[in-house]
Backbone as ProteinMPNN parsed JSONL, in Angstrom:
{"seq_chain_A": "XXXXXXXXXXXXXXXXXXXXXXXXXXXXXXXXXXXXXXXXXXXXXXXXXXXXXXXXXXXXXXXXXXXXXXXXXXXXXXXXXXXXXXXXXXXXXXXXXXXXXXXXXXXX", "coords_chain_A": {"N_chain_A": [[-45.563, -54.796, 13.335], [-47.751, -53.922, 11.491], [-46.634, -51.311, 11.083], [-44.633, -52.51, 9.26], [-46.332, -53.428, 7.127], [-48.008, -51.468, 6.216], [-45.618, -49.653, 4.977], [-44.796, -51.816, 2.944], [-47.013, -52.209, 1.255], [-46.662, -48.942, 0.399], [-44.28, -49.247, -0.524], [-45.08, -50.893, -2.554], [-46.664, -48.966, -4.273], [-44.787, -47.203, -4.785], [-43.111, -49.11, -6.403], [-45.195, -49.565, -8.913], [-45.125, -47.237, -9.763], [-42.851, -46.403, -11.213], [-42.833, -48.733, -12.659], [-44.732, -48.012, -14.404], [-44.055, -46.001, -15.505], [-41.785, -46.845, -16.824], [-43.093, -48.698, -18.773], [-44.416, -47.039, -20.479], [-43.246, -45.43, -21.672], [-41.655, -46.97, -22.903], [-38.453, -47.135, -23.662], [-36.944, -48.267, -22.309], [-36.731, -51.669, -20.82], [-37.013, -53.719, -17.782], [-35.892, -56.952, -17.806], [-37.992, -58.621, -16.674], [-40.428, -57.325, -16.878], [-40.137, -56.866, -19.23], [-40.697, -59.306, -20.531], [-43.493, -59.37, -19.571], [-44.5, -57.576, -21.0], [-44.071, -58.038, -23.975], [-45.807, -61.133, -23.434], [-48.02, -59.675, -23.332], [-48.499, -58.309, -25.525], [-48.918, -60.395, -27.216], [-50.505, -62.117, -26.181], [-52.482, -59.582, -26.579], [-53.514, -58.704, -24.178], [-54.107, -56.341, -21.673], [-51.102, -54.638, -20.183], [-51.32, -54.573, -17.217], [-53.094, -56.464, -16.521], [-51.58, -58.862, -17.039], [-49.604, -58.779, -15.79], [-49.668, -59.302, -12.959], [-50.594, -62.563, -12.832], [-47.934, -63.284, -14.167], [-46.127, -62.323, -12.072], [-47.187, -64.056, -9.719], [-46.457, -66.13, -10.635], [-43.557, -66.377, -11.039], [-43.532, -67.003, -7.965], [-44.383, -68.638, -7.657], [-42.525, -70.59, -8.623], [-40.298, -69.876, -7.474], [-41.094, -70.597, -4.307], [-41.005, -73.275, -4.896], [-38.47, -74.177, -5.751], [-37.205, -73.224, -3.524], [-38.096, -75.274, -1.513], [-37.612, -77.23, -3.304], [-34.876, -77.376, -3.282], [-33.497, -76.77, -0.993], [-34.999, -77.403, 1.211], [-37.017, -76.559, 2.702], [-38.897, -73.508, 3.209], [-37.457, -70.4, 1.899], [-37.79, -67.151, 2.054], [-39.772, -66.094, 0.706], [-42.324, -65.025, 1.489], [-45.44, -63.502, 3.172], [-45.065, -60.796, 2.031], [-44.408, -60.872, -0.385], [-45.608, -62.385, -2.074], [-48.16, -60.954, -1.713], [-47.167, -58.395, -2.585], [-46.86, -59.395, -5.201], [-49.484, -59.579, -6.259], [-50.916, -57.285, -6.242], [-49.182, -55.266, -7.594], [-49.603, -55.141, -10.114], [-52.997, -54.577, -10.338], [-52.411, -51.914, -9.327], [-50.726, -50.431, -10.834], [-52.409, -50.424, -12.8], [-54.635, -48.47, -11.644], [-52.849, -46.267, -11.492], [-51.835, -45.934, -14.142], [-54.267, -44.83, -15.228], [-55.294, -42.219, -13.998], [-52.457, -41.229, -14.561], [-51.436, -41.178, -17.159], [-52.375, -39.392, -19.065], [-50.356, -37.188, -18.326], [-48.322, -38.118, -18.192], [-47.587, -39.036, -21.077], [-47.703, -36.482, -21.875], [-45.647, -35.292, -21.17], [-43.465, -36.858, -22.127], [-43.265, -37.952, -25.52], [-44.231, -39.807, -28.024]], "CA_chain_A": [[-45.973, -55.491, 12.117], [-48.679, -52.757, 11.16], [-45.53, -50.422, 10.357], [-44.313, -53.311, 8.182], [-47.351, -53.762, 6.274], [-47.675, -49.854, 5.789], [-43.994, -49.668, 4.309], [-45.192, -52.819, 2.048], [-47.94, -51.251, 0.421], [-46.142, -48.159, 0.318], [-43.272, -49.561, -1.661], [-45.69, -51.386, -3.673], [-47.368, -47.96, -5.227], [-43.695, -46.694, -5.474], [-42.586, -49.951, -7.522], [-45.605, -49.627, -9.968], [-45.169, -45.803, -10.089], [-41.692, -46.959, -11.626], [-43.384, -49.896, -13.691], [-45.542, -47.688, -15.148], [-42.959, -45.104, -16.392], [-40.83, -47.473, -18.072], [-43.943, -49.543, -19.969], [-45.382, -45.905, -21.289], [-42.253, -44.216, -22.463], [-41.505, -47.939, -23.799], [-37.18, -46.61, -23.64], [-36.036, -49.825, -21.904], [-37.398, -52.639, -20.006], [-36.623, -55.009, -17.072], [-36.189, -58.322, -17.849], [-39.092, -59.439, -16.202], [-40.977, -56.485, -17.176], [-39.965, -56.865, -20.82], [-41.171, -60.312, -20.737], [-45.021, -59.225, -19.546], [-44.884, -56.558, -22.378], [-44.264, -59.505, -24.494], [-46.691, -61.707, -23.618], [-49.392, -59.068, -22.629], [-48.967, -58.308, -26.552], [-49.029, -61.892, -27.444], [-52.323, -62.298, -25.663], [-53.474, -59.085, -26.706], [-54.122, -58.3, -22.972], [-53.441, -55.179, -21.054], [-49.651, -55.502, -19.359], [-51.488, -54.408, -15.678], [-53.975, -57.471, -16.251], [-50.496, -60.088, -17.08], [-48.223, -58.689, -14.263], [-50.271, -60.291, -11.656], [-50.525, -63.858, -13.14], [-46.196, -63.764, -14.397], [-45.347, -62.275, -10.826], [-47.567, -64.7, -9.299], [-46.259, -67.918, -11.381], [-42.636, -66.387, -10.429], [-43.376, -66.334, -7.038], [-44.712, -70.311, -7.177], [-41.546, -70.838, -9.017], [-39.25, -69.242, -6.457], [-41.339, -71.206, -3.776], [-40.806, -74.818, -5.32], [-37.187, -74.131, -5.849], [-36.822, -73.099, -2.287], [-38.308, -76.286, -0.633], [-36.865, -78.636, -3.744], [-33.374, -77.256, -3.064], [-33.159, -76.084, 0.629], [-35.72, -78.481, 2.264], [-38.079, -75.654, 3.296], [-39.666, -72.392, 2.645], [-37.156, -69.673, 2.166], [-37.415, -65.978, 0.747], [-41.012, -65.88, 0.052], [-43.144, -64.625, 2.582], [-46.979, -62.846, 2.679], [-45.121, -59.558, 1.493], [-43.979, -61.323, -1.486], [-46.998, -63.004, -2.103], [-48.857, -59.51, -1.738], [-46.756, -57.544, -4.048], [-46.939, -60.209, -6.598], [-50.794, -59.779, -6.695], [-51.049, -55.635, -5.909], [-48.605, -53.964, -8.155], [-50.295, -54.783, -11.435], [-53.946, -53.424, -10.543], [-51.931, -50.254, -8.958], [-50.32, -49.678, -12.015], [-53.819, -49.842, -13.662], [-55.235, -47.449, -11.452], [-52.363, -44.903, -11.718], [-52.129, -45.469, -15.471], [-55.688, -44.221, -15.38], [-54.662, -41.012, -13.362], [-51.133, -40.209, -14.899], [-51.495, -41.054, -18.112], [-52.226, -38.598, -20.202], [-49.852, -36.414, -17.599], [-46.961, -38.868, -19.015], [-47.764, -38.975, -22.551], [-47.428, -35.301, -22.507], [-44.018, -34.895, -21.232], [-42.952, -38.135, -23.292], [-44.105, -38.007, -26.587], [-43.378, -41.073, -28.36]], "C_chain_A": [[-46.831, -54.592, 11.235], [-47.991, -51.838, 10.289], [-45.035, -51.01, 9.013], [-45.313, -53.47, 6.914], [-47.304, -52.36, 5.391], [-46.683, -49.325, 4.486], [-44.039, -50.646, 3.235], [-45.553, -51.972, 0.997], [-47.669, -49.792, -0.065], [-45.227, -47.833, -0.961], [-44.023, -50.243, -3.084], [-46.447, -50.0, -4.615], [-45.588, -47.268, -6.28], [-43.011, -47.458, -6.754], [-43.579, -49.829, -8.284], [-45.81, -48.295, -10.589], [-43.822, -46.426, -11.168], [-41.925, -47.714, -13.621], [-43.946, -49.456, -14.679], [-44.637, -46.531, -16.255], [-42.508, -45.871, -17.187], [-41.757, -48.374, -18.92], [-44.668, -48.322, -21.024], [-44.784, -45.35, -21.966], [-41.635, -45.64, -23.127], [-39.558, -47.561, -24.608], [-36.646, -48.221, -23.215], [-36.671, -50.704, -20.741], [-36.655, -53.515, -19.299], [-36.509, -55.846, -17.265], [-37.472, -58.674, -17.841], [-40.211, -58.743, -16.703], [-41.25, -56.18, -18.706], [-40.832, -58.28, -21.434], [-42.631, -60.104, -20.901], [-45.396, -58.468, -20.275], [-45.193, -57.822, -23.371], [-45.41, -60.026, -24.942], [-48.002, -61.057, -23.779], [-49.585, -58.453, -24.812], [-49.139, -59.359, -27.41], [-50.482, -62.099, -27.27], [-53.041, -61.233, -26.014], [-54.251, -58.244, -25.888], [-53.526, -56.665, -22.646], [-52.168, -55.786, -19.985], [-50.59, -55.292, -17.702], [-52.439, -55.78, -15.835], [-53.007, -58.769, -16.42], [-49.763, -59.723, -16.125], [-49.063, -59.436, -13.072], [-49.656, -61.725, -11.782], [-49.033, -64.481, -13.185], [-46.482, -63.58, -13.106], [-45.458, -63.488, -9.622], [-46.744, -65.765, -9.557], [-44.745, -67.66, -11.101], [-42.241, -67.035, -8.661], [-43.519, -67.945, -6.916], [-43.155, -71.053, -7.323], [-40.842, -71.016, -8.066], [-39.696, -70.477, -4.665], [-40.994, -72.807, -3.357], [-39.205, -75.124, -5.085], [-36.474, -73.877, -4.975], [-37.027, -74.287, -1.31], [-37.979, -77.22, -1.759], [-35.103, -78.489, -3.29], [-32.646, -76.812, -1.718], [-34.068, -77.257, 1.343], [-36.688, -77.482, 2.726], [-38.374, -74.173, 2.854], [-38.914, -71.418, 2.937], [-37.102, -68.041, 0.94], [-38.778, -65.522, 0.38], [-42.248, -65.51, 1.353], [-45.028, -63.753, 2.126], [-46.46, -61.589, 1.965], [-44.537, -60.092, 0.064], [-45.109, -61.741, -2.438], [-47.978, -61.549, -2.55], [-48.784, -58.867, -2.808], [-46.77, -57.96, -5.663], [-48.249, -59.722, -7.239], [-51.099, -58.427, -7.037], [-50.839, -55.084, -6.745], [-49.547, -53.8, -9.432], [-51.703, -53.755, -11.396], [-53.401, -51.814, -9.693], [-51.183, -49.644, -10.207], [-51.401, -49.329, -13.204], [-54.296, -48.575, -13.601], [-54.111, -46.054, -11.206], [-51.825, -44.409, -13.367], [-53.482, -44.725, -15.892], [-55.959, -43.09, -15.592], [-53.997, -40.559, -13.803], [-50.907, -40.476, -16.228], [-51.573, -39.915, -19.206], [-50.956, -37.094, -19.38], [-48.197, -37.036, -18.793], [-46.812, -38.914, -20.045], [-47.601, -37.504, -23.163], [-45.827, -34.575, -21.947], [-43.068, -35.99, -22.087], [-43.603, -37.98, -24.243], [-43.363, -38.636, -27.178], [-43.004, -40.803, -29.946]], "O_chain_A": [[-46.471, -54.591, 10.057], [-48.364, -51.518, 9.16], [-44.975, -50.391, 7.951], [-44.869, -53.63, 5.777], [-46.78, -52.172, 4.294], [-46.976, -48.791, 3.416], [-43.204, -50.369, 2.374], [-44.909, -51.304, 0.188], [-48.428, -49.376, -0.94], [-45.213, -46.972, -1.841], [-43.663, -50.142, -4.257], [-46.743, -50.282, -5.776], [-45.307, -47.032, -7.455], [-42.531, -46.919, -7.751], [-42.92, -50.074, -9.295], [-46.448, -48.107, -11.625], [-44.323, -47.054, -12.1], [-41.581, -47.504, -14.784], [-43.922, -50.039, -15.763], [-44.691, -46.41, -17.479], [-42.765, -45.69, -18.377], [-41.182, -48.878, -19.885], [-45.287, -48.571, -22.058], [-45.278, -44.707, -22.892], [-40.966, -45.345, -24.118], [-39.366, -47.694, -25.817], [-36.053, -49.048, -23.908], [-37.086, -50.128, -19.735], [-35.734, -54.122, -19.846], [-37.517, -56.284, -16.71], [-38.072, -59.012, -18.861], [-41.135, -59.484, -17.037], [-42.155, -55.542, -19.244], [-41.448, -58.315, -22.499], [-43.19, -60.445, -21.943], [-46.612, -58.403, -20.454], [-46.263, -58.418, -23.498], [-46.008, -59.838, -26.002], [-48.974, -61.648, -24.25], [-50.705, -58.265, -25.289], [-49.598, -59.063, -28.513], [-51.373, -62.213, -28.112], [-54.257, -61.41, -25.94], [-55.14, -57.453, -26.2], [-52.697, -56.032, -23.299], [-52.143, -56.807, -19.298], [-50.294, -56.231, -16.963], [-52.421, -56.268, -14.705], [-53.496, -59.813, -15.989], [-49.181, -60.64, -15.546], [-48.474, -60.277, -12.393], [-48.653, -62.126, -11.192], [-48.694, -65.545, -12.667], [-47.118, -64.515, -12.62], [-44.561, -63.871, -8.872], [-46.291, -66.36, -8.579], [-44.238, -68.749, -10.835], [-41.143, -67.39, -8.232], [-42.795, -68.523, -6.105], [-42.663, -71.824, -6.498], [-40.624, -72.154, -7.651], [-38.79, -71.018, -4.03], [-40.808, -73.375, -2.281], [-38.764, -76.058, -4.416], [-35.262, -74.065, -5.083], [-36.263, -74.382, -0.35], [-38.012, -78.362, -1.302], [-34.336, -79.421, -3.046], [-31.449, -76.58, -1.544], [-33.463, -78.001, 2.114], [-37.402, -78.124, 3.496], [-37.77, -73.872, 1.824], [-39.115, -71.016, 4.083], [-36.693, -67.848, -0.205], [-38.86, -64.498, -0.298], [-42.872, -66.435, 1.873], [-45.53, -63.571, 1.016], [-47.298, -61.116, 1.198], [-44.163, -59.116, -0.586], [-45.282, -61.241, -3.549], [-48.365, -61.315, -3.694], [-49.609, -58.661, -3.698], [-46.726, -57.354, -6.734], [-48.309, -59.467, -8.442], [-51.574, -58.273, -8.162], [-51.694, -54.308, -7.173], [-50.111, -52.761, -9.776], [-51.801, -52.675, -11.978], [-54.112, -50.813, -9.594], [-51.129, -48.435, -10.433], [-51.389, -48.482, -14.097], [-54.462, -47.752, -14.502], [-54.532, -44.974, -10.791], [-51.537, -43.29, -13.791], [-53.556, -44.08, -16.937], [-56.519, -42.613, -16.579], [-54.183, -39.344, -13.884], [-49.914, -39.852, -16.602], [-50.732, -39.741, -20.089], [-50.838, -36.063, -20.042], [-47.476, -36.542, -19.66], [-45.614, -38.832, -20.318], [-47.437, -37.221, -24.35], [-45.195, -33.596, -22.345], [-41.989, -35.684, -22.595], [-44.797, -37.817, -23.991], [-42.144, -38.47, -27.184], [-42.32, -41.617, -30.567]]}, "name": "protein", "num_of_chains": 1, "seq": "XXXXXXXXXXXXXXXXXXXXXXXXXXXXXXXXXXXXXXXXXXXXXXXXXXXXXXXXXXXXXXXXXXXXXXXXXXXXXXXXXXXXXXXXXXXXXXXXXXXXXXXXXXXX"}
């Protein structure tokens, strides 16, 4: 389980290494990812301080829709849960770090 967790958190730096490329060079967006641009300029906010809250409110979503339409809890587990909450402040703290690294091989 330890290994599992590891490999979690792991994947979670790799998915906001990712996240963070495609919101800085601002070329093309995920769906879901396009959406928290969106709102995060809607509100005004920073997108790493709205990816929590969407992924989160996905994740309730996905939850509800698993025990209104199945009868019980499937698909959603603590690593789901986790990554929902994680990626955004990891994409904070490696926008922090690789920022001006990215902005100088992208120049917008």
């Amino acid at each position: 389980y330890l290994s599992q967790f590891a490999t979690l958190l792991l994947s979670c730096v790799v998915v906001a290494f990712g996240v963070l490329l495609e919101v800085q060079t601002e070329v093309v967006y995920l769906p879901p990812d396009g959406i928290i641009v969106a709102i995060s300029k809607v509100l005004k906010k920073e997108f790493p301080r709205v990816k929590p809250f969407f992924d989160t409110t996905m994740v309730l979503i996905a939850a509800i829709c698993s025990i209104v339409f199945l009868g019980y809890l499937a698909g959603v587990r603590e690593g789901t849960i986790i990554s929902a909450l994680i990626i955004g402040p990891i994409v904070k703290v490696l926008q922090t770090y690789l920022n001006p690294y990215i902005e100088r091989l992208y120049e917008k």
